[in-house]
Tab-separated table of C-alpha atoms in Angstrom:
chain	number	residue	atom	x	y	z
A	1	UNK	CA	-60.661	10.388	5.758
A	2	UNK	CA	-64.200	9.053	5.855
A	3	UNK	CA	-66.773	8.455	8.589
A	4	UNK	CA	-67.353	5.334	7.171
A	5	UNK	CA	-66.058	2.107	5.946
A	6	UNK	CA	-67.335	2.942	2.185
A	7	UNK	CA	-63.611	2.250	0.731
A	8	UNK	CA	-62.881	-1.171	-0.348
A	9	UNK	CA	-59.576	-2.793	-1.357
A	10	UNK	CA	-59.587	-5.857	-3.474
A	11	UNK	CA	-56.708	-8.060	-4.192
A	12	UNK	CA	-56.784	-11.654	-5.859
A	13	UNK	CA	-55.042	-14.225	-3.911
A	14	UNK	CA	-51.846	-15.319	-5.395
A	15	UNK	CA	-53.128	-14.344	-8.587
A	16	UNK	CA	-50.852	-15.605	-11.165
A	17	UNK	CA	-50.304	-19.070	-9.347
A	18	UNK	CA	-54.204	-19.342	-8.894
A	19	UNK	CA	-55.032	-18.991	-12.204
A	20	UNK	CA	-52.029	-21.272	-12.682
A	21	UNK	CA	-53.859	-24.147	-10.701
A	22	UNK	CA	-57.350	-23.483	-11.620
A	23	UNK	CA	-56.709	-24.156	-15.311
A	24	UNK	CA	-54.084	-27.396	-14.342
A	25	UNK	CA	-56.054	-29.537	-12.350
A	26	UNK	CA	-52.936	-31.561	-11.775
A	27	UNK	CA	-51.630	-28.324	-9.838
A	28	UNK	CA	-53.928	-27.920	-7.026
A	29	UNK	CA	-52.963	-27.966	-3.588
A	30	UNK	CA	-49.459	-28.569	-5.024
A	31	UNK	CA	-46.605	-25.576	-4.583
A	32	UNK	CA	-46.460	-23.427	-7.340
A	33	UNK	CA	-44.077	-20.597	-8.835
A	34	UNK	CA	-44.835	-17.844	-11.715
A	35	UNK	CA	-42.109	-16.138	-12.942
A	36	UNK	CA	-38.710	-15.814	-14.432
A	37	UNK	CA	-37.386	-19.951	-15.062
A	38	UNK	CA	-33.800	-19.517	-16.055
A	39	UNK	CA	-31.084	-18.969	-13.699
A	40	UNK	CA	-31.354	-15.213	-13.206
A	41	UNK	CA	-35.371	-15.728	-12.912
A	42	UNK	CA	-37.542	-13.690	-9.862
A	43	UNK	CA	-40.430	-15.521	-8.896
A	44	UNK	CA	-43.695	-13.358	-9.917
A	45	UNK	CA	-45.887	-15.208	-7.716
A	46	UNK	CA	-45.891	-17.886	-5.598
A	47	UNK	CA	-48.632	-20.237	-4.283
A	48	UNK	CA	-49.875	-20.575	-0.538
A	49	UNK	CA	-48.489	-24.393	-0.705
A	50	UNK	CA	-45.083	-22.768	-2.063
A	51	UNK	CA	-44.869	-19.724	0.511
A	52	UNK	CA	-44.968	-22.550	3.171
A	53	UNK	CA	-41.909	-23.288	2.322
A	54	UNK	CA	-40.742	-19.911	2.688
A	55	UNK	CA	-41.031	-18.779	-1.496
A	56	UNK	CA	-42.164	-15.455	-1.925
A	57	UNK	CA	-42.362	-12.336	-4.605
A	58	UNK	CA	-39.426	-10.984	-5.797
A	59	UNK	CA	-36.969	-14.062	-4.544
A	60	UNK	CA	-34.621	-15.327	-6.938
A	61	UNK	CA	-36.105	-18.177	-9.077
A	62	UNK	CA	-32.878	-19.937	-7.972
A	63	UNK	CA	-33.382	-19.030	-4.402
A	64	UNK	CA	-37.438	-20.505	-4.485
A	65	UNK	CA	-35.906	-23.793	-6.154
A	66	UNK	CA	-33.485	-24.033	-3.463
A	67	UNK	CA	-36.409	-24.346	-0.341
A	68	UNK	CA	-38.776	-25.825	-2.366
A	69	UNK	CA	-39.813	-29.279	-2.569
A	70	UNK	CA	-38.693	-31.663	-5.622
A	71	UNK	CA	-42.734	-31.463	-6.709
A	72	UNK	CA	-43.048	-27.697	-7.039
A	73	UNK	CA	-44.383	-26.314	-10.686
A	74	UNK	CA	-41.984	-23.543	-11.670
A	75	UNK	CA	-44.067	-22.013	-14.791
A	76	UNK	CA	-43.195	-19.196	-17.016
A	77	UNK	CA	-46.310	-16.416	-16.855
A	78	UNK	CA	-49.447	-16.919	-19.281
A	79	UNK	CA	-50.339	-13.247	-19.540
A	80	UNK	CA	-53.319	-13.471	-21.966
A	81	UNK	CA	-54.786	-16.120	-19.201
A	82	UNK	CA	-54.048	-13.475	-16.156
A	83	UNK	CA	-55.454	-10.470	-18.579
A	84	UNK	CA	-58.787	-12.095	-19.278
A	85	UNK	CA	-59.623	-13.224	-15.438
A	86	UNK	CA	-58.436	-9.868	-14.341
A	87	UNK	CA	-61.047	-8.298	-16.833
A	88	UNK	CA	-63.361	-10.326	-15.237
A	89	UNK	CA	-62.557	-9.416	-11.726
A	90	UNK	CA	-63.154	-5.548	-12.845
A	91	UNK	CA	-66.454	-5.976	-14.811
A	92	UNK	CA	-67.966	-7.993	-11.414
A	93	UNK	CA	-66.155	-4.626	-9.491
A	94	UNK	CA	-68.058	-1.889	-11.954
A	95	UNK	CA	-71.563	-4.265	-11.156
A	96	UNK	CA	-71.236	-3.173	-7.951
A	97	UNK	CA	-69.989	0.491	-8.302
A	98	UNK	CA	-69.047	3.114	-11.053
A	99	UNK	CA	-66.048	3.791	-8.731
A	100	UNK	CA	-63.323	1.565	-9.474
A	101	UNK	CA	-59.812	2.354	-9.301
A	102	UNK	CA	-57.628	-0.473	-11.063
A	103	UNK	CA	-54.097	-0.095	-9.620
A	104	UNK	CA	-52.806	-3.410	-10.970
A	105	UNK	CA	-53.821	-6.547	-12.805
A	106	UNK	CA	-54.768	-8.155	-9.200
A	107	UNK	CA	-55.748	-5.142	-7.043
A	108	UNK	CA	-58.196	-2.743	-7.211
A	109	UNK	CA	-60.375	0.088	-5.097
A	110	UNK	CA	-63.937	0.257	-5.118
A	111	UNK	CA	-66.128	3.463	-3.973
A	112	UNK	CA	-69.135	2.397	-2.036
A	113	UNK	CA	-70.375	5.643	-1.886
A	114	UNK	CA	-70.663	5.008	-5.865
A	115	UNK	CA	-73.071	2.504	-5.452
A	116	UNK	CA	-76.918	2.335	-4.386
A	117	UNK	CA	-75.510	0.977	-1.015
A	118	UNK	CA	-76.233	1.980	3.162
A	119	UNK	CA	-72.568	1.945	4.135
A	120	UNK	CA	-73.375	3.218	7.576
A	121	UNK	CA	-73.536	-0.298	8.958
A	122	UNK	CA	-70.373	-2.575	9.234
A	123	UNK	CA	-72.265	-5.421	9.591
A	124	UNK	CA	-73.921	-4.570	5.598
A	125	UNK	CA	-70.364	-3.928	4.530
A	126	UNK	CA	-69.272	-7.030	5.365
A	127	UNK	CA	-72.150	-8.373	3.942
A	128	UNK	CA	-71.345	-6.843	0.550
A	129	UNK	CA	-67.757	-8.091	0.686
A	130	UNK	CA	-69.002	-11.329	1.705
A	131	UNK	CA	-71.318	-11.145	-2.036
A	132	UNK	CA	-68.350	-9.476	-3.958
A	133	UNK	CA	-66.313	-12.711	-3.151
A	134	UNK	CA	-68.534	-15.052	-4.142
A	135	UNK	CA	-69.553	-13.229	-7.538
A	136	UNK	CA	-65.903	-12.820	-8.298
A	137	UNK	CA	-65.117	-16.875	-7.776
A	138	UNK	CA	-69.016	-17.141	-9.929
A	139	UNK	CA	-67.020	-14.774	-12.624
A	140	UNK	CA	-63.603	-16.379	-12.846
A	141	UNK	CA	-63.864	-19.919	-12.667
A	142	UNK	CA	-63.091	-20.200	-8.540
A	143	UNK	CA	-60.382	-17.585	-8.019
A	144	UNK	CA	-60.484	-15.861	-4.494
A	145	UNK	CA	-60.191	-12.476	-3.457
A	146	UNK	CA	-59.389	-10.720	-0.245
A	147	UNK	CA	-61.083	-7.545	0.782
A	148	UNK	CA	-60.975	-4.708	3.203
A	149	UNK	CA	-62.719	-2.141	3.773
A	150	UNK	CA	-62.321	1.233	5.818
A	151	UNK	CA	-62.444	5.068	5.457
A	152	UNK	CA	-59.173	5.886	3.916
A	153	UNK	CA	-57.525	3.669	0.745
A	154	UNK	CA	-54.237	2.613	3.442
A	155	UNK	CA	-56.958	1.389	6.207
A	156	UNK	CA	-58.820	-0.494	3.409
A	157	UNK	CA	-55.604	-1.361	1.667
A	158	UNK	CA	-54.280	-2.857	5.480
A	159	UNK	CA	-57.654	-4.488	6.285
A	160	UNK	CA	-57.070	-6.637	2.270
A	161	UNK	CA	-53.768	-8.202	3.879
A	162	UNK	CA	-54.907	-9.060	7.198
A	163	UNK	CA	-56.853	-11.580	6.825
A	164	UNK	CA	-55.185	-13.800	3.466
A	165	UNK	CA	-56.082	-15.609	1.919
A	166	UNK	CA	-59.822	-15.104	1.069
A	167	UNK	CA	-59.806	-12.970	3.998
A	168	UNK	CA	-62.328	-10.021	4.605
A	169	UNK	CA	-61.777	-7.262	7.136
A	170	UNK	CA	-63.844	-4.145	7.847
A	171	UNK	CA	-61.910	-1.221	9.656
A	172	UNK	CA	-64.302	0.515	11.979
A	173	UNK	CA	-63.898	4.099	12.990
């Protein structure tokens, strides 16, 4: 572990659903599902508006159509669509450091210590995260991203989920 908060974990928000609503106008601010659509389906993602209704990762398609309003989108995945704004999310990451450690299409770790960067301050850290968000919604057409950042990859990993969505938390020591 660190003595610093120079470890920074960085997950898109509802990723597939996002992307999902910020190419469908029509979809915005309405509940959304990404995944399998036939009866055996598992919901890939699902949209803030559609987790308010209690639809989550992993929960039978079926299930999600069951709790979810008549007006939800239930959309099979556009994986070319996800690809290319995830590429986008990683080039803005390697801008800010030669560090990056992609562990899926939506989450990634970033070195600080890789960068030309005083980490020693929490209040500059946060000030970095609170530039990393904005370039990443510049990059990718609005998307949103919630950091944290701490001295150990769980920490930073813990501090990314606190706050959701378009959260930012920085773990002191």
């Amino acid at each position: 572990m660190r003595d610093d908060a120079s470890i920074v974990h960085v997950d898109l928000d509802a990723f597939f659903a996002s992307v999902e609503q910020r190419d469908k106008p029509s979809l915005r601010g309405r509940p959304v599902i990404v995944g399998g659509t036939g009866l055996r389906g598992v919901v890939s993602t699902a949209s803030y508006e559609a987790r308010a209704f209690g639809a989550r990762s992993a929960m039978s398609t079926a299930e999600a159509r069951a709790i979810c309003p008549a007006a939800t989108a239930f959309l099979s995945p556009r994986f070319e669509a996800y690809r290319a704004s995830s590429l986008a999310v990683m080039a803005v990451l390697r801008e800010l450091s030669p560090l990056v450690e992609q562990v899926s299409i939506d989450e990634a770790y970033v070195d600080l210590r890789g960068a030309d960067l005083d980490v020693s301050s929490t209040a500059h850290v946060r000030e970095v995260l609170e530039t990393l968000r904005r370039d990443v919604a510049d990059a990718t057409g609005g998307l949103s991203v919630s950091a944290g950042a701490a001295s150990s990859k769980m920490l930073a990993k813990i501090g990314s989920d606190l706050n959701k969505p378009a959260g930012i938390t920085v773990v002191e020591q």
